[in-house]
mmCIF file of C-alpha atoms in Angstrom:
data_model
loop_
_atom_site.group_PDB
_atom_site.id
_atom_site.type_symbol
_atom_site.label_atom_id
_atom_site.label_comp_id
_atom_site.label_asym_id
_atom_site.label_seq_id
_atom_site.Cartn_x
_atom_site.Cartn_y
_atom_site.Cartn_z
ATOM 1 C CA MET A 1 180.614 -95.136 91.504
ATOM 2 C CA LEU A 2 181.956 -92.246 93.603
ATOM 3 C CA LYS A 3 185.418 -90.768 93.035
ATOM 4 C CA VAL A 4 186.669 -87.937 95.223
ATOM 5 C CA ASN A 5 189.826 -86.506 93.733
ATOM 6 C CA ASP A 6 192.266 -84.568 95.953
ATOM 7 C CA VAL A 7 189.606 -82.309 97.513
ATOM 8 C CA THR A 8 190.472 -79.494 99.894
ATOM 9 C CA LEU A 9 188.180 -77.182 101.842
ATOM 10 C CA SER A 10 189.319 -74.443 104.214
ATOM 11 C CA PHE A 11 187.456 -72.296 106.709
ATOM 12 C CA GLY A 12 189.718 -69.295 107.163
ATOM 13 C CA GLY A 13 193.123 -70.695 108.073
ATOM 14 C CA LEU A 14 191.749 -74.135 109.006
ATOM 15 C CA LYS A 15 191.920 -76.883 106.388
ATOM 16 C CA ALA A 16 188.915 -78.990 107.372
ATOM 17 C CA VAL A 17 189.530 -81.385 104.464
ATOM 18 C CA ASN A 18 193.099 -81.489 103.202
ATOM 19 C CA HIS A 19 193.825 -83.130 99.821
ATOM 20 C CA VAL A 20 191.615 -86.174 100.386
ATOM 21 C CA SER A 21 190.946 -88.772 97.683
ATOM 22 C CA MET A 22 188.503 -91.630 98.065
ATOM 23 C CA GLU A 23 186.446 -94.134 96.064
ATOM 24 C CA VAL A 24 183.195 -95.987 96.705
ATOM 25 C CA ARG A 25 182.440 -98.990 94.515
ATOM 26 C CA ASP A 26 179.033 -100.134 93.313
ATOM 27 C CA GLY A 27 177.098 -102.098 95.926
ATOM 28 C CA SER A 28 179.818 -101.759 98.574
ATOM 29 C CA ILE A 29 179.686 -100.569 102.164
ATOM 30 C CA THR A 30 182.527 -98.117 102.739
ATOM 31 C CA GLY A 31 183.368 -96.704 106.152
ATOM 32 C CA LEU A 32 184.746 -93.301 107.103
ATOM 33 C CA ILE A 33 186.179 -93.094 110.617
ATOM 34 C CA GLY A 34 188.275 -90.700 112.653
ATOM 35 C CA PRO A 35 188.175 -88.769 115.931
ATOM 36 C CA ASN A 36 185.831 -85.843 116.487
ATOM 37 C CA GLY A 37 186.935 -82.870 114.399
ATOM 38 C CA ALA A 38 188.668 -85.041 111.807
ATOM 39 C CA GLY A 39 186.566 -83.591 108.966
ATOM 40 C CA LYS A 40 184.190 -86.483 108.337
ATOM 41 C CA THR A 41 180.895 -84.560 108.244
ATOM 42 C CA THR A 42 182.565 -81.737 106.288
ATOM 43 C CA PHE A 43 183.605 -84.388 103.762
ATOM 44 C CA PHE A 44 179.975 -85.553 103.519
ATOM 45 C CA ASN A 45 178.928 -81.936 102.982
ATOM 46 C CA LEU A 46 181.363 -81.693 100.059
ATOM 47 C CA VAL A 47 179.968 -84.833 98.441
ATOM 48 C CA SER A 48 176.313 -83.870 98.970
ATOM 49 C CA GLY A 49 176.646 -80.285 97.725
ATOM 50 C CA VAL A 50 176.453 -78.302 100.953
ATOM 51 C CA TYR A 51 179.981 -77.021 100.258
ATOM 52 C CA LYS A 52 182.034 -76.614 97.092
ATOM 53 C CA PRO A 53 185.682 -77.710 97.347
ATOM 54 C CA ASP A 54 188.421 -75.082 97.152
ATOM 55 C CA SER A 55 190.335 -77.507 94.949
ATOM 56 C CA GLY A 56 189.891 -81.022 93.609
ATOM 57 C CA ASN A 57 186.612 -82.462 92.396
ATOM 58 C CA VAL A 58 183.913 -85.059 93.065
ATOM 59 C CA GLU A 59 182.676 -87.455 90.369
ATOM 60 C CA PHE A 60 179.599 -89.653 90.540
ATOM 61 C CA ASP A 61 178.784 -92.227 87.870
ATOM 62 C CA GLY A 62 181.458 -90.681 85.672
ATOM 63 C CA ARG A 63 180.087 -87.126 85.886
ATOM 64 C CA GLU A 64 181.478 -84.260 87.900
ATOM 65 C CA ILE A 65 179.089 -83.079 90.621
ATOM 66 C CA SER A 66 181.318 -80.524 92.355
ATOM 67 C CA GLY A 67 179.496 -77.226 92.679
ATOM 68 C CA LYS A 68 176.036 -78.610 91.928
ATOM 69 C CA PHE A 69 173.145 -77.784 94.233
ATOM 70 C CA CYS A 70 172.062 -80.328 96.854
ATOM 71 C CA TYR A 71 168.815 -81.141 95.038
ATOM 72 C CA GLN A 72 170.712 -81.749 91.780
ATOM 73 C CA ILE A 73 173.061 -84.158 93.527
ATOM 74 C CA ASN A 74 170.056 -85.931 95.055
ATOM 75 C CA GLU A 75 168.484 -86.210 91.605
ATOM 76 C CA SER A 76 171.733 -87.735 90.311
ATOM 77 C CA GLY A 77 171.365 -90.601 92.808
ATOM 78 C CA ILE A 78 172.956 -89.599 96.130
ATOM 79 C CA SER A 79 170.926 -89.390 99.332
ATOM 80 C CA ARG A 80 172.013 -88.774 102.934
ATOM 81 C CA THR A 81 171.053 -88.724 106.585
ATOM 82 C CA TYR A 82 172.397 -86.419 109.302
ATOM 83 C CA GLN A 83 174.101 -86.695 112.676
ATOM 84 C CA VAL A 84 171.171 -84.955 114.350
ATOM 85 C CA ILE A 85 167.757 -86.454 113.610
ATOM 86 C CA ASN A 86 166.140 -84.129 111.084
ATOM 87 C CA LEU A 87 162.566 -85.389 110.643
ATOM 88 C CA PHE A 88 159.364 -83.391 110.232
ATOM 89 C CA LYS A 89 158.170 -84.509 113.633
ATOM 90 C CA LYS A 90 154.591 -83.193 113.398
ATOM 91 C CA MET A 91 154.032 -84.910 110.075
ATOM 92 C CA THR A 92 153.154 -88.582 109.892
ATOM 93 C CA VAL A 93 155.691 -91.317 109.301
ATOM 94 C CA MET A 94 154.181 -91.841 105.835
ATOM 95 C CA GLU A 95 154.395 -88.130 104.987
ATOM 96 C CA ASN A 96 158.074 -88.051 105.955
ATOM 97 C CA VAL A 97 158.780 -90.873 103.516
ATOM 98 C CA LEU A 98 156.775 -89.155 100.762
ATOM 99 C CA VAL A 99 158.866 -86.004 101.243
ATOM 100 C CA GLY A 100 161.930 -88.090 100.420
ATOM 101 C CA MET A 101 160.382 -89.047 97.055
ATOM 102 C CA HIS A 102 159.984 -85.443 95.931
ATOM 103 C CA SER A 103 162.870 -85.504 93.432
ATOM 104 C CA ARG A 104 161.365 -88.540 91.681
ATOM 105 C CA LEU A 105 157.758 -87.302 91.386
ATOM 106 C CA LYS A 106 156.902 -85.694 88.036
ATOM 107 C CA GLY A 107 153.379 -84.344 88.593
ATOM 108 C CA GLY A 108 153.495 -80.572 88.185
ATOM 109 C CA PHE A 109 151.445 -77.738 89.633
ATOM 110 C CA TRP A 110 148.362 -77.998 87.394
ATOM 111 C CA PRO A 111 147.945 -81.813 87.509
ATOM 112 C CA SER A 112 148.210 -81.610 91.308
ATOM 113 C CA LEU A 113 145.769 -78.705 91.580
ATOM 114 C CA LEU A 114 143.212 -80.241 89.204
ATOM 115 C CA ARG A 115 143.660 -83.772 90.590
ATOM 116 C CA LEU A 116 144.150 -85.231 87.117
ATOM 117 C CA ASP A 117 144.306 -89.003 86.673
ATOM 118 C CA ILE A 118 148.049 -88.914 86.011
ATOM 119 C CA GLN A 119 148.577 -87.203 89.357
ATOM 120 C CA LYS A 120 146.314 -89.659 91.204
ATOM 121 C CA LYS A 121 148.186 -92.634 89.734
ATOM 122 C CA GLU A 122 151.557 -91.188 90.691
ATOM 123 C CA GLU A 123 150.377 -90.443 94.228
ATOM 124 C CA LYS A 124 148.975 -93.967 94.611
ATOM 125 C CA ALA A 125 152.257 -95.489 93.394
ATOM 126 C CA ALA A 126 154.233 -93.263 95.788
ATOM 127 C CA ARG A 127 152.145 -94.363 98.759
ATOM 128 C CA GLU A 128 152.512 -98.023 97.819
ATOM 129 C CA LYS A 129 156.262 -97.591 97.584
ATOM 130 C CA ALA A 130 156.319 -95.806 100.962
ATOM 131 C CA VAL A 131 154.450 -98.702 102.562
ATOM 132 C CA GLU A 132 156.914 -101.174 101.040
ATOM 133 C CA LEU A 133 159.882 -99.229 102.418
ATOM 134 C CA LEU A 134 158.308 -98.955 105.863
ATOM 135 C CA ARG A 135 157.614 -102.687 105.813
ATOM 136 C CA PHE A 136 161.272 -103.236 104.890
ATOM 137 C CA VAL A 137 162.377 -101.704 108.226
ATOM 138 C CA GLY A 138 159.417 -102.859 110.320
ATOM 139 C CA LEU A 139 157.607 -99.505 110.618
ATOM 140 C CA GLU A 140 154.593 -100.267 108.439
ATOM 141 C CA ASP A 141 152.203 -100.328 111.426
ATOM 142 C CA ARG A 142 153.349 -96.841 112.485
ATOM 143 C CA ALA A 143 152.719 -95.218 109.083
ATOM 144 C CA PHE A 144 149.982 -92.809 110.230
ATOM 145 C CA GLU A 145 151.490 -91.841 113.580
ATOM 146 C CA GLN A 146 153.374 -88.592 114.044
ATOM 147 C CA ALA A 147 157.087 -89.047 113.416
ATOM 148 C CA GLY A 148 157.858 -87.331 116.720
ATOM 149 C CA SER A 149 156.008 -90.055 118.624
ATOM 150 C CA LEU A 150 158.466 -92.752 117.521
ATOM 151 C CA SER A 151 161.223 -93.994 119.794
ATOM 152 C CA TYR A 152 164.706 -92.630 119.168
ATOM 153 C CA GLY A 153 165.798 -95.826 117.413
ATOM 154 C CA ASP A 154 162.722 -95.861 115.164
ATOM 155 C CA GLN A 155 163.280 -92.217 114.254
ATOM 156 C CA ARG A 156 166.770 -93.189 113.117
ATOM 157 C CA LEU A 157 165.226 -95.958 110.987
ATOM 158 C CA LEU A 158 162.713 -93.513 109.518
ATOM 159 C CA GLU A 159 165.559 -91.219 108.456
ATOM 160 C CA ILE A 160 167.146 -94.131 106.606
ATOM 161 C CA VAL A 161 163.804 -94.948 104.941
ATOM 162 C CA ARG A 162 163.425 -91.323 103.852
ATOM 163 C CA GLY A 163 166.927 -91.519 102.404
ATOM 164 C CA LEU A 164 165.954 -94.626 100.429
ATOM 165 C CA ALA A 165 162.735 -93.032 99.172
ATOM 166 C CA SER A 166 164.531 -91.138 96.392
ATOM 167 C CA ASP A 167 165.882 -94.401 94.892
ATOM 168 C CA PRO A 168 169.550 -93.550 95.531
ATOM 169 C CA LYS A 169 172.482 -95.413 94.062
ATOM 170 C CA LEU A 170 174.585 -94.178 96.991
ATOM 171 C CA LEU A 171 173.373 -93.579 100.556
ATOM 172 C CA LEU A 172 175.466 -91.405 102.891
ATOM 173 C CA LEU A 173 174.851 -92.232 106.555
ATOM 174 C CA ASP A 174 176.218 -89.849 109.199
ATOM 175 C CA GLU A 175 176.436 -91.729 112.531
ATOM 176 C CA PRO A 176 173.206 -93.748 112.155
ATOM 177 C CA ALA A 177 173.979 -95.778 115.305
ATOM 178 C CA ALA A 178 174.480 -92.735 117.556
ATOM 179 C CA GLY A 179 172.415 -93.137 120.726
ATOM 180 C CA MET A 180 171.345 -96.698 119.933
ATOM 181 C CA ASN A 181 171.706 -99.616 122.341
ATOM 182 C CA SER A 182 173.543 -102.846 121.479
ATOM 183 C CA LYS A 183 170.368 -104.649 120.330
ATOM 184 C CA GLU A 184 169.453 -101.755 118.037
ATOM 185 C CA ASN A 185 173.039 -101.729 116.705
ATOM 186 C CA ASP A 186 172.793 -105.416 115.823
ATOM 187 C CA GLU A 187 169.501 -104.794 114.018
ATOM 188 C CA LEU A 188 171.023 -101.829 112.178
ATOM 189 C CA LEU A 189 173.925 -103.993 111.008
ATOM 190 C CA VAL A 190 171.492 -106.496 109.478
ATOM 191 C CA LEU A 191 169.429 -103.717 107.877
ATOM 192 C CA LEU A 192 172.401 -101.999 106.252
ATOM 193 C CA LYS A 193 173.604 -105.264 104.769
ATOM 194 C CA LYS A 194 170.103 -105.820 103.368
ATOM 195 C CA ILE A 195 170.169 -102.333 101.830
ATOM 196 C CA ALA A 196 173.516 -103.056 100.157
ATOM 197 C CA ALA A 197 172.092 -106.357 98.895
ATOM 198 C CA ARG A 198 169.390 -104.317 97.126
ATOM 199 C CA GLY A 199 172.149 -102.659 95.089
ATOM 200 C CA VAL A 200 172.509 -99.430 97.074
ATOM 201 C CA ALA A 201 176.107 -98.517 97.908
ATOM 202 C CA ILE A 202 176.662 -97.069 101.384
ATOM 203 C CA LEU A 203 179.241 -94.606 102.682
ATOM 204 C CA ILE A 204 178.954 -94.481 106.466
ATOM 205 C CA ILE A 205 180.462 -92.366 109.250
ATOM 206 C CA GLU A 206 180.336 -94.085 112.612
ATOM 207 C CA HIS A 207 182.220 -94.181 115.922
ATOM 208 C CA ASP A 208 181.069 -97.680 116.878
ATOM 209 C CA MET A 209 184.136 -99.674 115.862
ATOM 210 C CA LYS A 210 182.526 -103.070 116.419
ATOM 211 C CA LEU A 211 179.734 -102.135 114.025
ATOM 212 C CA MET A 212 182.151 -100.756 111.427
ATOM 213 C CA MET A 213 184.514 -103.707 111.511
ATOM 214 C CA ASN A 214 181.643 -106.162 111.056
ATOM 215 C CA LEU A 215 179.855 -104.064 108.427
ATOM 216 C CA CYS A 216 182.294 -102.432 106.042
ATOM 217 C CA ASP A 217 184.065 -103.823 103.002
ATOM 218 C CA TYR A 218 186.623 -101.026 103.071
ATOM 219 C CA ILE A 219 187.452 -98.209 105.495
ATOM 220 C CA TYR A 220 189.084 -94.778 105.201
ATOM 221 C CA VAL A 221 190.496 -92.952 108.227
ATOM 222 C CA LEU A 222 190.596 -89.158 108.502
ATOM 223 C CA TYR A 223 192.757 -87.327 111.023
ATOM 224 C CA TYR A 224 192.852 -83.524 111.243
ATOM 225 C CA GLY A 225 191.400 -83.271 107.747
ATOM 226 C CA LYS A 226 193.926 -85.605 106.113
ATOM 227 C CA LYS A 227 193.567 -89.211 105.026
ATOM 228 C CA LEU A 228 195.584 -91.181 107.553
ATOM 229 C CA ALA A 229 194.942 -94.712 106.292
ATOM 230 C CA GLU A 230 192.719 -96.904 104.144
ATOM 231 C CA GLY A 231 192.141 -100.608 103.787
ATOM 232 C CA ALA A 232 190.053 -103.616 104.730
ATOM 233 C CA PRO A 233 188.750 -103.662 108.335
ATOM 234 C CA ALA A 234 191.395 -106.181 109.435
ATOM 235 C CA GLU A 235 194.163 -103.919 108.090
ATOM 236 C CA ILE A 236 192.730 -100.841 109.801
ATOM 237 C CA GLN A 237 192.513 -102.662 113.149
ATOM 238 C CA LYS A 238 196.222 -103.488 112.964
ATOM 239 C CA ASN A 239 197.448 -100.167 111.581
ATOM 240 C CA PRO A 240 199.704 -98.607 114.260
ATOM 241 C CA GLU A 241 198.976 -95.033 113.120
ATOM 242 C CA VAL A 242 195.235 -95.610 113.424
ATOM 243 C CA ILE A 243 195.650 -97.236 116.837
ATOM 244 C CA ALA A 244 197.701 -94.290 118.070
ATOM 245 C CA ALA A 245 195.493 -91.582 116.569
ATOM 246 C CA TYR A 246 192.021 -92.984 117.069
ATOM 247 C CA LEU A 247 191.704 -96.265 118.883
ATOM 248 C CA GLY A 248 193.531 -95.149 122.009
ATOM 249 C CA GLY A 249 197.123 -96.304 121.589
ATOM 250 C CA GLU A 250 198.332 -99.661 122.911
#
């Protein structure tokens, strides 16, 4: 589904991503790990269109997406969340989900202004879909509360729901478990496996190694912008270079 081919991105003299190649297969959960400053979020920004690579390219569903705008990449089927919660906190939970559907709604200016039947039907369908997604994560009863009133863990869930609202084929998750307790982590693990079971591939950055080892089908390791290792979770756990660079040595 996703093929990243030998991409490099520099900021001045610093190579934040240095000749990295990677693949994500349909319906899989792929992990991206590495110490702080390894280039993980910069890599996400390359895939999602925030940055254009200096060299190399990114392909999605067989088409090159390098250099496309973020909204075009979202329309192609890639959605993402961020390290820092990025909700519209004074809007309702429902409204935040509807915002995530924007790239899939076809009603234009005049149908919306004149409240034509085609616009009403699309809006009704969007709201029904939003309710279904909120029910999927257990937030249906909070639909008309302000997003900022949710607990930290529920705000994280709402960001994932908003990411799903655009019907992505690939969901990029940047540290979704950050700040969560162990119970919330266990619930997140179950949720992400349910999302993958719905046919949505996941590429996830996370520092919680227990979560990643129990969740991912395949893991890539970045270190100072370079790909240090790749393999199944069991291989990564035993890799001496990974242990030395990231998991704290012996």
